[in-house]
Structures are given as structure tokens and as C-alpha cells.
Short mmCIF file of C-alpha atoms in Angstrom, two decimals:
data_model
loop_
_atom_site.label_atom_id
_atom_site.label_comp_id
_atom_site.label_asym_id
_atom_site.label_seq_id
_atom_site.Cartn_x
_atom_site.Cartn_y
_atom_site.Cartn_z
CA MET A 1175 -96.49 130.84 45.34
CA ARG A 1176 -93.88 128.31 44.28
CA LEU A 1177 -92.82 125.64 45.83
CA GLU A 1178 -89.85 124.07 46.90
CA ILE A 1179 -88.55 120.27 46.71
CA GLU A 1180 -86.97 117.50 46.55
CA ASN A 1181 -85.96 116.40 43.23
CA SER A 1182 -86.50 112.55 44.37
CA PHE A 1183 -90.02 113.42 45.85
CA LEU A 1184 -91.42 114.50 41.83
CA LYS A 1185 -90.15 111.69 41.01
CA ASP A 1186 -92.28 109.56 43.06
CA PHE A 1187 -95.58 112.34 42.76
CA ALA A 1188 -95.21 111.33 38.90
CA SER A 1189 -94.80 108.04 39.58
CA THR A 1190 -98.72 107.58 40.68
CA PHE A 1191 -99.62 108.38 37.23
CA GLU A 1192 -99.60 106.58 33.73
CA ASN A 1193 -99.29 109.18 31.69
CA LEU A 1194 -97.93 113.10 32.13
CA THR A 1195 -98.57 114.28 28.66
CA ASP A 1196 -101.78 117.04 30.61
CA LYS A 1197 -99.57 117.96 33.49
CA PRO A 1198 -97.44 121.41 32.99
CA TRP A 1199 -96.13 120.68 35.69
CA ALA A 1200 -93.96 117.08 34.45
CA ILE A 1201 -91.61 119.69 32.13
CA HIS A 1202 -89.30 119.92 35.96
CA LEU A 1203 -88.97 116.62 35.44
CA GLU A 1204 -86.71 117.05 32.07
CA ARG A 1205 -84.73 119.85 33.72
CA SER A 1206 -83.86 117.98 36.21
CA SER A 1207 -82.80 114.54 35.11
CA ALA A 1208 -79.38 115.46 35.62
CA TRP A 1209 -79.35 116.13 38.48
CA GLY A 1210 -79.18 113.74 41.57
CA ASN A 1211 -81.96 112.44 44.59
CA ASP A 1212 -80.96 115.76 46.49
CA SER A 1213 -81.54 118.88 44.42
CA LYS A 1214 -84.86 120.43 44.49
CA VAL A 1215 -86.90 121.67 42.55
CA ASN A 1216 -88.18 125.15 42.26
CA PHE A 1217 -91.27 125.19 40.15
CA GLU A 1218 -94.80 128.01 40.23
CA LEU A 1219 -97.64 126.74 41.91
CA SER A 1220 -100.38 127.55 39.51
CA SER A 1221 -99.28 124.83 37.49
CA VAL A 1222 -100.39 122.52 39.18
CA SER A 1223 -104.26 121.91 39.73
CA THR A 1224 -106.36 121.25 42.58
CA GLU A 1225 -106.71 117.88 42.34
CA ASP A 1226 -103.12 117.44 42.23
CA LEU A 1227 -101.95 119.28 44.65
CA SER A 1228 -104.46 117.10 46.69
CA SER A 1229 -102.17 114.08 46.28
CA MET A 1230 -99.16 115.56 46.25
CA TYR A 1231 -100.17 116.15 49.89
CA GLU A 1232 -101.89 112.55 50.40
CA LEU A 1233 -97.97 111.49 49.07
CA ALA A 1234 -96.62 113.73 51.44
CA LYS A 1235 -98.10 113.06 54.32
CA ALA A 1236 -97.81 109.71 53.65
CA LYS A 1237 -94.05 109.48 53.51
CA GLY A 1238 -93.42 112.37 56.96
CA ASN A 1239 -92.74 115.11 54.69
CA ARG A 1240 -93.60 117.54 57.17
CA SER A 1241 -91.98 120.55 54.87
CA VAL A 1242 -94.29 119.59 51.77
CA MET A 1243 -97.81 119.32 53.57
CA VAL A 1244 -97.42 122.43 55.31
CA ASN A 1245 -96.51 124.38 52.17
CA LEU A 1246 -99.14 123.22 50.46
CA THR A 1247 -101.95 122.63 53.14
CA GLY A 1248 -101.63 126.43 53.00
CA VAL A 1249 -102.42 126.64 49.42
CA LEU A 1250 -104.63 124.30 49.51
CA ALA A 1251 -106.06 125.39 51.89
CA ALA A 1252 -106.27 129.39 49.63
CA ARG A 1253 -108.09 127.71 46.72
CA LYS A 1254 -111.33 125.84 49.01
CA SER A 1255 -111.53 128.45 51.91
CA LYS A 1256 -114.46 131.15 52.24
CA GLY A 1257 -113.63 134.63 50.51
CA GLN A 1258 -113.35 132.95 47.23
CA THR A 1259 -115.32 135.76 45.41
CA LYS A 1260 -113.37 137.60 43.34
CA LEU A 1261 -114.06 141.76 44.02
CA SER A 1262 -114.95 144.33 41.49
CA LYS A 1263 -114.08 147.27 43.06
CA LEU A 1264 -111.52 147.60 46.22
CA ARG A 1265 -113.35 149.44 48.59
CA MET A 1266 -115.59 145.54 49.00
CA LEU A 1267 -111.52 144.78 50.07
CA ASP A 1268 -111.40 145.63 53.42
CA GLU A 1269 -114.61 144.22 54.89
CA ALA A 1270 -113.52 140.71 52.72
CA ILE A 1271 -110.39 140.75 53.56
CA ARG A 1272 -111.88 140.92 57.78
CA SER A 1273 -115.13 137.90 56.28
CA PHE A 1274 -111.35 136.50 55.16
CA ILE A 1275 -109.24 136.44 58.92
CA SER A 1276 -112.65 134.94 60.60
CA ALA A 1277 -113.88 132.07 58.29
CA ASP A 1278 -112.82 128.65 60.41
CA PHE A 1279 -111.60 130.85 62.88
CA ILE A 1280 -108.29 129.31 65.08
CA ASP A 1281 -105.80 132.14 65.97
CA GLY A 1282 -106.69 134.80 63.35
CA TRP A 1283 -102.59 134.42 61.57
CA LEU A 1284 -101.59 134.40 58.69
CA TYR A 1285 -99.05 131.47 57.48
CA HIS A 1286 -96.24 133.57 55.45
CA GLN A 1287 -93.96 131.75 53.31
CA GLY A 1288 -90.52 132.89 53.69
CA ALA A 1289 -87.46 133.17 51.15
CA ASP A 1290 -86.46 130.22 53.17
CA GLY A 1291 -89.42 128.30 52.29
CA LEU A 1292 -90.43 127.74 55.91
CA MET A 1293 -93.47 129.15 56.99
CA GLN A 1294 -93.28 131.95 59.87
CA PRO A 1295 -97.69 133.25 61.28
CA TYR A 1296 -97.86 136.83 61.48
CA ALA A 1297 -101.03 137.51 63.67
CA PHE A 1298 -103.56 140.21 61.50
CA GLU A 1299 -104.19 143.56 63.26
CA SER A 1300 -105.84 145.90 60.81
CA VAL A 1301 -106.69 146.36 57.62
CA ARG A 1302 -107.34 150.04 56.31
CA TYR A 1303 -109.02 151.52 53.31
CA GLU A 1304 -108.25 154.78 51.62
CA PRO A 1305 -109.72 156.33 49.46
CA PRO A 1306 -108.34 157.78 46.05
CA LYS A 1307 -105.49 161.82 47.08
CA LEU A 1308 -104.68 163.75 44.95
CA ARG A 1309 -102.29 162.12 42.87
CA ASP A 1310 -102.48 158.98 44.96
CA THR A 1311 -104.46 156.09 44.15
CA GLU A 1312 -106.82 154.03 46.58
CA SER A 1313 -105.46 151.63 48.62
CA VAL A 1314 -106.15 148.93 51.29
CA THR A 1315 -103.57 148.44 54.07
CA VAL A 1316 -103.16 144.99 56.43
CA SER A 1317 -101.26 144.97 59.19
CA LEU A 1318 -100.11 141.84 61.04
CA PHE A 1319 -97.42 141.13 63.41
CA CYS A 1320 -95.48 138.87 65.69
CA CYS A 1321 -92.98 138.59 68.40
CA ALA A 1322 -89.54 138.68 67.32
CA PRO A 1323 -86.19 139.44 68.64
CA LYS A 1324 -83.93 142.18 67.86
CA GLU A 1325 -81.19 144.04 66.99
CA LYS A 1326 -79.63 146.09 69.83
CA GLY A 1327 -79.35 149.00 68.65
CA GLY A 1328 -81.79 148.14 65.14
CA ARG A 1329 -84.17 150.10 64.34
CA HIS A 1330 -87.66 149.77 66.37
CA ASN A 1331 -85.89 147.24 68.23
CA GLU A 1332 -88.17 149.17 71.75
CA SER A 1333 -90.58 146.78 70.61
CA ALA A 1334 -91.57 143.30 70.99
CA PHE A 1335 -93.29 143.44 68.29
CA THR A 1336 -92.41 143.24 64.37
CA ARG A 1337 -95.08 144.42 61.70
CA VAL A 1338 -95.51 143.88 58.01
CA TYR A 1339 -97.88 145.78 56.16
CA LEU A 1340 -99.29 144.16 53.02
CA ASN A 1341 -100.39 147.18 50.22
CA PHE A 1342 -103.34 146.58 47.87
CA ARG A 1343 -104.43 148.23 45.23
CA THR A 1344 -107.06 147.43 42.24
CA ASP A 1345 -104.69 146.01 39.89
CA ASP A 1346 -104.42 143.38 42.77
CA LEU A 1347 -107.85 142.27 42.10
CA ASN A 1348 -107.51 140.98 38.63
CA LEU A 1349 -105.10 138.54 40.70
CA GLY A 1350 -108.80 136.62 42.05
CA SER A 1351 -110.26 136.39 45.52
CA VAL A 1352 -109.01 137.35 48.62
CA ALA A 1353 -107.00 133.69 49.63
CA GLN A 1354 -105.68 134.18 45.18
CA ILE A 1355 -104.45 138.20 46.39
CA PHE A 1356 -102.51 137.16 49.54
CA GLN A 1357 -101.28 133.61 48.27
CA SER A 1358 -99.42 135.82 45.63
CA LYS A 1359 -97.66 137.63 48.40
CA GLY A 1360 -96.31 134.18 50.03
CA TYR A 1361 -99.76 134.56 52.94
CA SER A 1362 -101.85 131.07 53.33
CA HIS A 1363 -105.09 131.34 55.78
CA GLU A 1364 -104.72 129.39 59.33
CA THR A 1365 -105.66 126.05 58.85
CA PRO A 1366 -105.07 123.08 62.28
CA ASP A 1367 -101.39 121.63 60.55
CA LEU A 1368 -100.03 124.49 59.88
CA LYS A 1369 -101.31 125.16 63.57
CA GLU A 1370 -99.86 122.23 64.47
CA ALA A 1371 -96.48 122.55 62.80
CA TYR A 1372 -95.83 125.69 63.93
CA LEU A 1373 -97.12 124.25 67.65
CA GLN A 1374 -93.78 121.80 67.16
CA SER A 1375 -91.07 124.52 65.43
CA ARG A 1376 -92.83 126.57 68.79
CA ASN A 1377 -91.51 124.27 71.13
CA ARG A 1378 -88.60 123.80 69.32
CA LEU A 1379 -87.66 127.25 69.18
CA VAL A 1380 -88.23 127.14 73.66
CA GLU A 1381 -85.59 123.91 73.68
CA VAL A 1382 -83.16 125.66 71.86
CA VAL A 1383 -83.80 129.23 73.40
CA SER A 1384 -83.50 127.62 76.45
CA GLN A 1385 -79.32 127.05 75.54
CA PRO A 1386 -77.61 129.49 75.03
CA TYR A 1387 -74.45 129.08 73.31
CA LYS A 1388 -75.11 125.39 72.48
CA GLN A 1389 -73.63 124.06 68.62
CA TYR A 1390 -75.85 122.87 65.98
CA TRP A 1391 -75.80 121.21 62.50
CA VAL A 1392 -76.71 124.04 60.42
CA LYS A 1393 -77.73 124.00 56.51
CA GLY A 1394 -80.52 125.62 53.98
CA SER A 1395 -81.05 129.05 53.88
CA VAL A 1396 -80.39 131.84 56.76
CA MET A 1397 -80.92 135.58 56.75
CA THR A 1398 -77.88 138.83 57.12
CA SER A 1399 -80.35 140.25 58.96
CA MET A 1400 -84.10 140.25 60.43
CA GLU A 1401 -84.47 143.60 58.83
CA LEU A 1402 -86.82 142.87 55.84
CA TRP A 1403 -85.51 146.67 54.57
CA SER A 1404 -82.05 145.00 54.42
CA ARG A 1405 -82.06 141.28 54.90
CA LYS A 1406 -80.29 139.23 52.05
CA LYS A 1407 -81.11 135.32 51.40
CA VAL A 1408 -77.03 132.55 52.15
CA GLU A 1409 -77.50 129.66 51.19
CA ILE A 1410 -76.22 126.97 52.99
CA PRO A 1411 -75.54 123.94 50.81
CA PHE A 1412 -74.31 121.61 53.73
CA PRO A 1413 -73.65 121.32 57.08
CA THR A 1414 -72.06 124.03 58.86
CA ARG A 1415 -71.24 123.72 62.26
CA ALA A 1416 -73.19 127.42 64.56
CA VAL A 1417 -73.26 128.23 67.83
CA PHE A 1418 -76.89 129.48 68.51
CA ASP A 1419 -75.73 133.20 70.62
CA GLU A 1420 -78.38 135.73 71.01
CA TYR A 1421 -75.70 138.44 73.15
CA HIS A 1422 -76.76 141.54 70.87
CA VAL A 1423 -80.09 140.47 71.11
CA PHE A 1424 -82.95 141.58 72.63
CA ARG A 1425 -85.45 138.48 72.93
CA THR A 1426 -89.22 139.39 74.23
CA ILE A 1427 -91.85 136.26 74.89
CA ILE A 1428 -94.87 137.80 74.11
CA GLU A 1429 -97.87 135.23 73.58
CA SER A 1430 -100.92 137.56 73.69
CA PHE A 1431 -101.75 141.09 73.60
CA VAL A 1432 -104.72 143.32 73.39
CA PRO A 1433 -104.07 144.98 70.14
CA GLY A 1434 -106.18 148.39 70.08
CA ASP A 1435 -107.32 149.01 67.07
CA THR A 1436 -109.37 145.93 65.61
CA ARG A 1437 -113.00 147.48 66.85
CA GLY A 1438 -115.06 146.46 64.37
CA TYR A 1439 -113.55 143.19 63.96
CA ASP A 1440 -114.25 139.34 63.89
CA GLY A 1441 -116.22 139.12 67.50
CA SER A 1442 -113.64 135.78 68.12
CA VAL A 1443 -111.83 138.93 68.16
CA THR A 1444 -112.37 142.17 69.57
CA LEU A 1445 -110.87 144.78 71.87
CA ASP A 1446 -111.83 142.87 75.51
CA ASN A 1447 -110.01 139.55 74.49
CA LEU A 1448 -106.79 138.65 73.93
CA VAL A 1449 -105.23 137.95 70.66
CA THR A 1450 -102.56 134.43 70.07
CA VAL A 1451 -99.63 136.81 69.11
CA PRO A 1452 -96.64 134.40 67.63
CA LEU A 1453 -93.61 133.72 67.39
CA SER A 1454 -91.05 134.70 64.97
CA MET A 1455 -89.07 131.03 64.85
CA TYR A 1456 -85.68 132.30 64.19
CA THR A 1457 -83.00 132.71 65.88
CA SER A 1458 -79.23 134.17 65.56
CA ILE A 1459 -76.34 131.78 65.39
CA PHE A 1460 -72.80 132.49 64.37
CA ASP A 1461 -71.81 130.45 60.95
CA MET A 1462 -68.41 128.99 62.32
CA ASP A 1463 -67.28 128.42 58.30
CA ARG A 1464 -68.14 132.03 57.59
CA HIS A 1465 -67.51 133.87 60.87
CA GLN A 1466 -70.72 135.15 59.90
CA TYR A 1467 -73.73 135.86 62.72
CA PHE A 1468 -77.11 134.76 60.39
CA TRP A 1469 -80.55 134.31 61.12
CA ALA A 1470 -81.76 130.67 61.09
CA HIS A 1471 -85.61 129.39 61.00
CA VAL A 1472 -86.01 127.06 64.07
CA ASP A 1473 -86.37 124.28 62.14
CA LEU A 1474 -83.30 123.98 60.08
CA LEU A 1475 -81.20 123.97 63.38
CA GLU A 1476 -80.15 119.91 64.25
CA ASP A 1477 -78.57 119.28 67.43
CA TYR A 1478 -74.96 118.29 67.32
CA ALA A 1479 -73.57 114.67 69.08
CA PHE A 1480 -69.77 115.31 70.03
CA ASP A 1481 -67.72 112.24 69.13
CA GLU A 1482 -66.26 111.56 72.37
CA GLY A 1483 -64.01 108.63 70.83
CA MET A 1484 -62.62 110.96 68.41
CA VAL A 1485 -59.02 111.06 70.73
CA ASP A 1486 -58.64 107.50 70.41
CA LYS A 1487 -57.70 108.51 66.22
CA ILE A 1488 -55.22 110.37 67.02
CA VAL A 1489 -51.46 109.33 66.49
CA LEU A 1490 -49.53 111.46 68.47
CA PRO A 1491 -46.73 110.50 71.51
CA GLU A 1492 -47.90 108.90 74.69
CA THR A 1493 -46.39 111.76 76.24
CA HIS A 1494 -48.06 114.80 74.27
CA ARG A 1495 -52.00 112.79 74.38
CA ASP A 1496 -51.53 112.57 78.30
CA LEU A 1497 -50.31 115.86 78.70
CA ILE A 1498 -53.16 117.61 76.61
CA GLY A 1499 -56.13 115.22 78.04
CA ILE A 1500 -55.10 116.87 81.14
CA LEU A 1501 -55.34 119.99 80.28
CA THR A 1502 -57.99 119.83 78.56
CA GLN A 1503 -60.46 117.97 80.72
CA ASP A 1504 -59.54 119.53 83.52
CA LEU A 1505 -60.87 123.15 81.91
CA ASP A 1506 -61.99 124.41 85.28
CA ILE A 1507 -59.13 124.09 86.96
CA GLN A 1508 -57.60 127.74 87.01
CA PHE A 1509 -55.32 129.46 88.41
CA GLU A 1510 -54.33 133.12 88.84
CA ASP A 1511 -51.63 135.77 87.85
CA ILE A 1512 -51.07 137.56 91.15
CA VAL A 1513 -52.24 140.38 89.75
CA LYS A 1514 -56.36 139.86 90.25
CA GLY A 1515 -58.48 139.00 86.84
CA LYS A 1516 -55.25 138.22 84.62
CA SER A 1517 -54.65 135.20 82.38
CA GLY A 1518 -55.94 131.70 84.37
CA GLY A 1519 -56.74 129.82 81.48
CA THR A 1520 -54.82 127.05 79.78
CA THR A 1521 -52.59 128.05 75.98
CA ILE A 1522 -51.56 125.14 73.97
CA LEU A 1523 -48.75 125.61 71.52
CA CYS A 1524 -48.35 123.09 68.92
CA LYS A 1525 -45.18 123.88 66.41
CA GLY A 1526 -43.57 122.09 63.51
CA ALA A 1527 -44.30 121.71 59.76
CA PRO A 1528 -47.60 121.63 58.00
CA GLY A 1529 -49.89 118.27 57.43
CA LEU A 1530 -48.13 116.47 61.15
CA GLY A 1531 -51.77 117.64 63.18
CA LYS A 1532 -51.46 120.32 64.70
CA THR A 1533 -54.53 122.19 63.88
CA LEU A 1534 -56.69 118.36 64.45
CA THR A 1535 -55.32 118.40 67.80
CA ALA A 1536 -57.07 121.31 68.81
CA GLU A 1537 -60.66 119.54 66.72
CA VAL A 1538 -60.30 116.52 68.29
CA PHE A 1539 -59.21 118.19 72.18
CA SER A 1540 -62.14 119.82 71.59
CA GLU A 1541 -65.04 117.60 71.17
CA SER A 1542 -64.09 115.67 74.01
CA VAL A 1543 -63.96 117.50 76.25
CA ARG A 1544 -67.14 118.66 74.49
CA ARG A 1545 -66.97 121.94 72.87
CA PRO A 1546 -66.98 123.55 70.44
CA LEU A 1547 -63.99 124.57 68.27
CA TYR A 1548 -63.66 128.43 67.64
CA ARG A 1549 -61.01 127.69 64.12
CA VAL A 1550 -59.58 131.71 63.82
CA HIS A 1551 -57.48 132.38 60.82
CA SER A 1552 -54.69 134.80 61.78
CA GLY A 1553 -55.82 136.27 58.19
CA GLN A 1554 -59.33 137.28 60.16
CA ILE A 1555 -57.45 139.16 62.92
CA GLY A 1556 -55.60 141.61 60.39
CA TYR A 1557 -52.27 142.82 60.41
CA ASP A 1558 -52.56 145.85 61.89
CA PRO A 1559 -51.14 146.69 65.72
CA GLU A 1560 -54.69 149.12 66.71
CA HIS A 1561 -56.89 146.21 64.66
CA VAL A 1562 -54.94 142.94 66.01
CA GLU A 1563 -56.27 144.30 69.50
CA SER A 1564 -60.32 145.58 68.86
CA ASN A 1565 -59.57 142.03 66.85
CA LEU A 1566 -58.59 140.33 68.99
CA ARG A 1567 -60.71 141.00 71.95
CA GLU A 1568 -63.71 140.39 70.02
CA ILE A 1569 -62.64 137.55 69.63
CA LEU A 1570 -61.43 135.71 72.94
CA VAL A 1571 -64.59 137.45 74.38
CA ARG A 1572 -66.97 135.42 72.17
CA ALA A 1573 -64.58 132.44 73.09
CA GLN A 1574 -65.16 132.78 76.53
CA ARG A 1575 -68.98 133.40 76.14
CA TRP A 1576 -70.06 129.89 73.97
CA GLY A 1577 -67.28 128.59 76.82
CA ALA A 1578 -65.77 127.18 73.77
CA ALA A 1579 -61.95 126.14 72.78
CA LEU A 1580 -60.39 128.88 70.29
CA LEU A 1581 -58.22 127.74 67.64
CA ILE A 1582 -55.57 130.34 66.13
CA ASP A 1583 -54.43 129.05 63.05
CA GLU A 1584 -50.56 130.27 61.35
CA ALA A 1585 -50.31 132.55 64.30
CA ASP A 1586 -47.08 132.87 62.91
CA VAL A 1587 -47.23 136.62 62.74
CA PHE A 1588 -48.24 137.06 66.13
CA ILE A 1589 -45.44 135.41 67.62
CA ARG A 1590 -42.58 135.45 66.37
CA GLU A 1591 -39.40 136.65 67.88
CA ARG A 1592 -39.18 140.71 68.46
CA SER A 1593 -36.64 142.19 66.27
CA ASN A 1594 -35.33 146.26 64.44
CA ASP A 1595 -39.61 145.69 62.90
CA ILE A 1596 -41.44 148.75 64.76
CA VAL A 1597 -44.85 147.58 63.07
CA HIS A 1598 -43.71 143.99 64.13
CA ASN A 1599 -42.75 144.56 67.34
CA ALA A 1600 -46.11 146.59 67.94
CA ILE A 1601 -48.17 143.30 66.37
CA VAL A 1602 -46.93 141.07 68.95
CA SER A 1603 -46.64 143.62 71.18
CA ALA A 1604 -50.92 144.19 71.02
CA PHE A 1605 -51.39 139.93 71.05
CA LEU A 1606 -49.94 139.33 74.34
CA ARG A 1607 -51.62 142.27 76.04
CA THR A 1608 -54.83 141.83 74.58
CA LEU A 1609 -54.37 137.80 75.56
CA GLU A 1610 -53.85 139.07 78.76
CA TYR A 1611 -56.52 137.89 80.51
CA PHE A 1612 -58.08 135.98 78.85
CA SER A 1613 -58.88 132.61 81.09
CA GLY A 1614 -60.37 130.43 78.38
CA LEU A 1615 -58.74 127.39 76.43
CA LEU A 1616 -56.59 128.08 73.52
CA PHE A 1617 -54.32 126.88 70.52
CA LEU A 1618 -52.21 128.59 68.62
CA THR A 1619 -50.47 126.50 66.31
CA THR A 1620 -47.19 127.30 64.05
CA ASN A 1621 -44.97 125.99 61.15
CA ARG A 1622 -41.56 128.20 63.51
CA SER A 1623 -39.55 126.68 65.69
CA ASN A 1624 -37.25 128.89 66.92
CA ASP A 1625 -38.51 132.24 66.03
CA ILE A 1626 -41.00 132.32 68.49
CA ASP A 1627 -40.51 134.92 71.00
CA ASP A 1628 -39.79 134.59 74.26
CA ALA A 1629 -42.46 137.00 76.21
CA ILE A 1630 -44.80 134.35 74.01
CA LEU A 1631 -43.77 131.18 74.79
CA SER A 1632 -43.94 132.10 78.95
CA ARG A 1633 -47.03 132.38 78.76
CA CYS A 1634 -47.95 128.61 76.91
CA THR A 1635 -49.00 126.46 79.33
CA ALA A 1636 -47.62 123.87 77.05
CA ILE A 1637 -45.52 123.99 74.34
CA VAL A 1638 -46.37 120.71 72.23
CA LYS A 1639 -43.43 119.60 69.49
CA TYR A 1640 -44.47 117.97 66.66
CA GLU A 1641 -42.27 115.21 64.78
CA TYR A 1642 -42.77 113.70 61.23
CA PRO A 1643 -43.76 109.79 62.27
CA ASP A 1644 -41.69 107.66 63.27
CA LYS A 1645 -41.95 103.56 61.84
CA GLU A 1646 -44.42 102.00 63.87
CA GLN A 1647 -46.58 105.42 64.16
CA ALA A 1648 -46.71 105.75 60.54
CA VAL A 1649 -47.34 102.09 59.94
CA ARG A 1650 -50.86 103.40 62.75
CA LEU A 1651 -51.55 106.20 60.73
CA TRP A 1652 -51.91 104.19 56.92
CA GLN A 1653 -54.12 101.91 58.84
CA VAL A 1654 -56.29 104.78 61.08
CA LEU A 1655 -56.32 107.02 57.45
CA SER A 1656 -57.38 104.63 54.96
CA LYS A 1657 -59.76 103.37 57.88
CA GLN A 1658 -61.12 106.64 58.13
CA SER A 1659 -61.21 107.36 54.01
CA GLY A 1660 -62.69 104.16 53.26
CA VAL A 1661 -60.18 102.29 51.13
CA LYS A 1662 -59.42 98.61 52.30
CA LEU A 1663 -55.20 98.56 53.04
CA SER A 1664 -54.37 95.14 54.82
CA PRO A 1665 -51.75 94.94 57.81
CA ALA A 1666 -49.21 93.98 55.87
CA LEU A 1667 -49.71 96.44 52.82
CA CYS A 1668 -49.83 99.35 55.70
CA LYS A 1669 -46.72 98.41 56.89
CA LYS A 1670 -45.22 97.37 53.54
CA LEU A 1671 -45.78 101.68 52.58
CA ALA A 1672 -45.17 103.30 56.43
CA ASP A 1673 -41.78 100.82 54.79
CA LEU A 1674 -41.06 102.76 51.46
CA PHE A 1675 -42.59 105.86 51.93
CA SER A 1676 -40.20 106.56 54.93
CA LYS A 1677 -39.11 109.85 55.48
CA ASP A 1678 -40.51 113.66 56.02
CA VAL A 1679 -44.51 111.42 55.18
CA SER A 1680 -46.89 113.62 57.05
CA GLY A 1681 -49.96 112.00 57.96
CA ARG A 1682 -51.55 114.85 55.95
CA ASP A 1683 -48.86 113.41 52.55
CA ILE A 1684 -50.94 109.58 53.73
CA LYS A 1685 -54.23 111.04 53.84
CA LYS A 1686 -54.62 113.01 50.38
CA LEU A 1687 -51.34 109.84 48.39
CA ILE A 1688 -54.49 107.16 49.45
CA ASP A 1689 -57.46 109.29 48.05
CA LEU A 1690 -55.39 110.17 45.60
CA THR A 1691 -54.00 106.20 44.83
CA ALA A 1692 -57.61 105.29 45.29
CA ARG A 1693 -59.29 107.15 43.13
CA TYR A 1694 -56.67 106.52 40.50
CA ALA A 1695 -58.13 102.70 40.75
CA ASP A 1696 -62.09 102.70 41.67
CA LYS A 1697 -61.51 104.64 38.47
CA LYS A 1698 -58.74 102.22 36.13
CA LYS A 1699 -60.12 98.96 38.06
CA LEU A 1700 -57.07 98.02 39.45
CA ALA A 1701 -56.66 96.46 42.89
CA LEU A 1702 -54.78 98.71 46.12
CA ASP A 1703 -50.98 97.30 45.66
CA VAL A 1704 -46.95 99.08 46.72
CA ASP A 1705 -46.43 99.61 43.13
CA LEU A 1706 -50.07 102.26 42.38
CA PHE A 1707 -49.12 103.15 45.00
CA ARG A 1708 -45.81 104.29 44.07
CA ARG A 1709 -47.18 105.37 40.63
CA CYS A 1710 -49.79 107.23 41.81
CA ALA A 1711 -46.26 109.05 44.80
CA LEU A 1712 -44.71 110.47 41.46
CA PHE A 1713 -47.31 113.23 41.55
CA LYS A 1714 -47.42 114.11 44.65
CA GLY A 1715 -43.50 114.20 44.60
CA MET A 1716 -43.21 112.56 46.79
CA ILE A 1717 -40.80 110.49 45.35
#
């Protein structure tokens, strides 16, 4: 079994020893010496003695490192628990497994460490010995189960339970005791610490499930499917926005069950008694960056805090700011078309040159109204009329289900004025037809200003034109963007820079120039002044 821990924690643990020469696991310190403290080390636990594991557990407990504690407690239990006797014959394994499960009984669960490094408990259901038959060798099969959500239309979606079957053969006996045999497949005997960790995760799961379509931060390993045979692990290395969405999922919560095939099991769990069923800790999320559904352990979901004050950081003319603020704040006030069901939504078209804040406007105002921003690039919708209609309909339905603000970025191909191009005309028509019944908040951005189709213009609640900033706005942009980048620029320097770069300079240009100049100044140990900004501006073609 392997353990994944933070590099910083491994260094802290190593510092508790005076001599590491007799510690096989210390080699990981050498391999990770060039990595940062936030990186993780993955190593085989068989290289760590039980005594060192106990010390590592105590250090994790002192530091409040719950992840390491949960992973180590199962390993320590496997090394110290009953079931340490090594078996000589496979037919003895079924009874040994029953004895192993019943030892220090809590629920009759085994805890599995998944590919994401997190624990998922399974209830013991049955164990069966199969004698050798013709070409088949003898085997022992263990059935475990938990209550898990199922994807609609998937295999066995009529059942609330997901079952796992573990197969053992004679060669597995060489691994050691029953505890060690299970450990080889990533399963640990239940302990009070593991149960406590499960209860915390369970309470978090109930909280998450009770708030559908809420937005979270997600970081870590996620799965592409709940089906064991088809799932793949995907690593999300940096926090990404994700919406909890189980619209496509069948979820039933059952936490007690009377299995029909547990006769002969330890007296604590019989046919006449309810078996406590663990819940699957995995939830369906939609990754807003990758535009894909994943399954994530509930412990990976971190609450998202909307920044309502972000609207004060955007530099827009007051008339623009007031209009967009009113349109986004009063989303519950909708005026339907004469035809019932037709669009009563709000569509805001933002047009202007690149870098003037069109996309930023949608990002900022979605934060101010505490709604997820579902950002879609035109390429994701497609350029074939048939696909445009079906893809856009799916996106609109999803946005309305979440109550999200929808941003279609660089929507030029869908809103450009129709001409003699039959295919393009069909795309615009499909786009218009699908938008007809959307009742949510929609932002459209385009770099085009003069050739937008009249039918598009007539359907927009507001059309906001973005101009290059005037001198007063430019000074404020230098102040706001430098502060955002953590670069100290005096008011006098901001004014000089606004004077120097006064012609057709966008907010994006200013932001990129600040970042470039700050990095250059830091590397060369130079002070930030007008001359240095002028020198760096040459690399961006701003002078």
C-alpha cells in the first residue's frame, strides 16, 4: 500500500530523528529536495517500520493532519490487529476473513484507500470459497457494498448499492496475514479513528446534497465515472470552480440493510439484524474550467465565497456600471413575451476592442449577485447549424438549472450580420431560435461593433459599448491593477504612466505591462520608474 503525503510533513517527520541512515523511507527526502513544500511524496508503506508509522501518526495528530491520520490508522490496525496468522491453505481463508471482520467489531466495514488517497468504507456482505474445477484453480471471493449514487442510464442504476468483489487465490497467501492480504488491495480493518473520519465526511455529504447547484472550490484527484471498470483518475492541481450537479444521477440514501446471504457470519451481524451501510462519499460535480462532469470525494469540496465587493474594482463609466448593476440585481423581475414561455431573461451584449473589460464585466457582476459564472467559448458550441442548436440548448438548460450567469465569449460567429453565406445564416438562425426561450442572465461578448445582426440587437436587453479609457480612467486603472498585482506605484507615477501611454491602451495592456516591468525590476534589482516602464513597453509594442 502506498501513502501520499505533503513534502513539508515528511521533512518535519524526518527532523524528529537524529540519524536517518537506517530509514529506507529517507530516500524520498533526497528525491524531493528540489520540490516545494506544497508538493507531495508517494512511497510504499512497507519501507516504514511499525514503530516509525506510530511516530508519524502521533506527529500528524499533533499537527491536525487528518489525511495522514486517516490513512495511517488503517495500516497500523492491519499490523497490530487479530488475523496476523499466516495461512497455509486457501480453503481456510473464508473463515479467517469472517474472524478478521468480527475482531474489534464496530460496523463490519472495511475501509478502502482510493486512487485519490481518500478513504471509502464498504460493508462486508459475504465470503465464498470455490474449490478447484477443471481448468479453474480454487479461489475465495469477498463481496462488499456501500450505498452509492448511480449515473442515469448506466449499468445497475436500479440499485442503491454498489458492490465490490475481491478475488483471492493461493498465491495471495504469501502476502502474510489476512490483514496484510487485504492491505495489498488497499483495504484496512475498521477502527474508531476511521469511523470518526467517516462520520465527519458523512455530515459534510448531507450538507452538500441538501444544497443542489451550489458552487465550490475543488482541488485534488477526481474520477471520470462511478463505474469501477471505466473510471479514470484526473488530477486537478490548482483550485478550480465546480458546481455540485446530480441532475443526471440517481441517489438514494440507505444506511441500514438486512442482507440475505450473511448466514454463519459473526453473531454481531446476522440475518435477523440490520447491517449498517456506509454511504459513498463521492459527489457529481461540473468542472467550470474543463467543462466536464467528474466524481469527487466530498472532502475535496471547499466552500466558495463570492466577492460582492469586486464590482468596486472594475473601471467603467458610471452609466454603464449603473445599468448593468440594475439588470443583474433585479433578475427575479421578468417580463415575458406575448407568447407564453418566450424569453423573459436578461441578455447583455458587450462589444468593443480586446482587453477593455468585456469578459471581466460578466465575472465581476456574477460575483456581485452571488451566482456561478458559466463561461462558454463559441468554439464549444460548434459551427455546424445542427450542433449549434443542440449544444446551445444543453448549455442553456444547464445554466438555468444552476441559476448561473451565462457568458458566451467571443460570440462573433453567432451574432455577425447575415449575408449570402447560407451556412452562416443557418448558424445565426439556430442561435436565435434556441435563445428565444432562455429566461436567465446571459452575457455576450464580441470584438465586432458595426456588423451585428439586427435580430440579435433587437433581442438584447442592453448593449454596452466599451471604449479605450480616458485619462482619468487610465489613472485609476494603473492604481487598481498595480494594487491587484501587489506592485506599489505612487499616485504621481500612475499619473505619469497614464500620460505616457495615452493612446488606445486597454486595461489588459496595462496589467500585462505592470507584471512584465515588476518581474524585470525584481530580476535586475531596479526601481520602478517611468523609464523602466517605457523600456519594457518596447517588448509589447506599446511605444
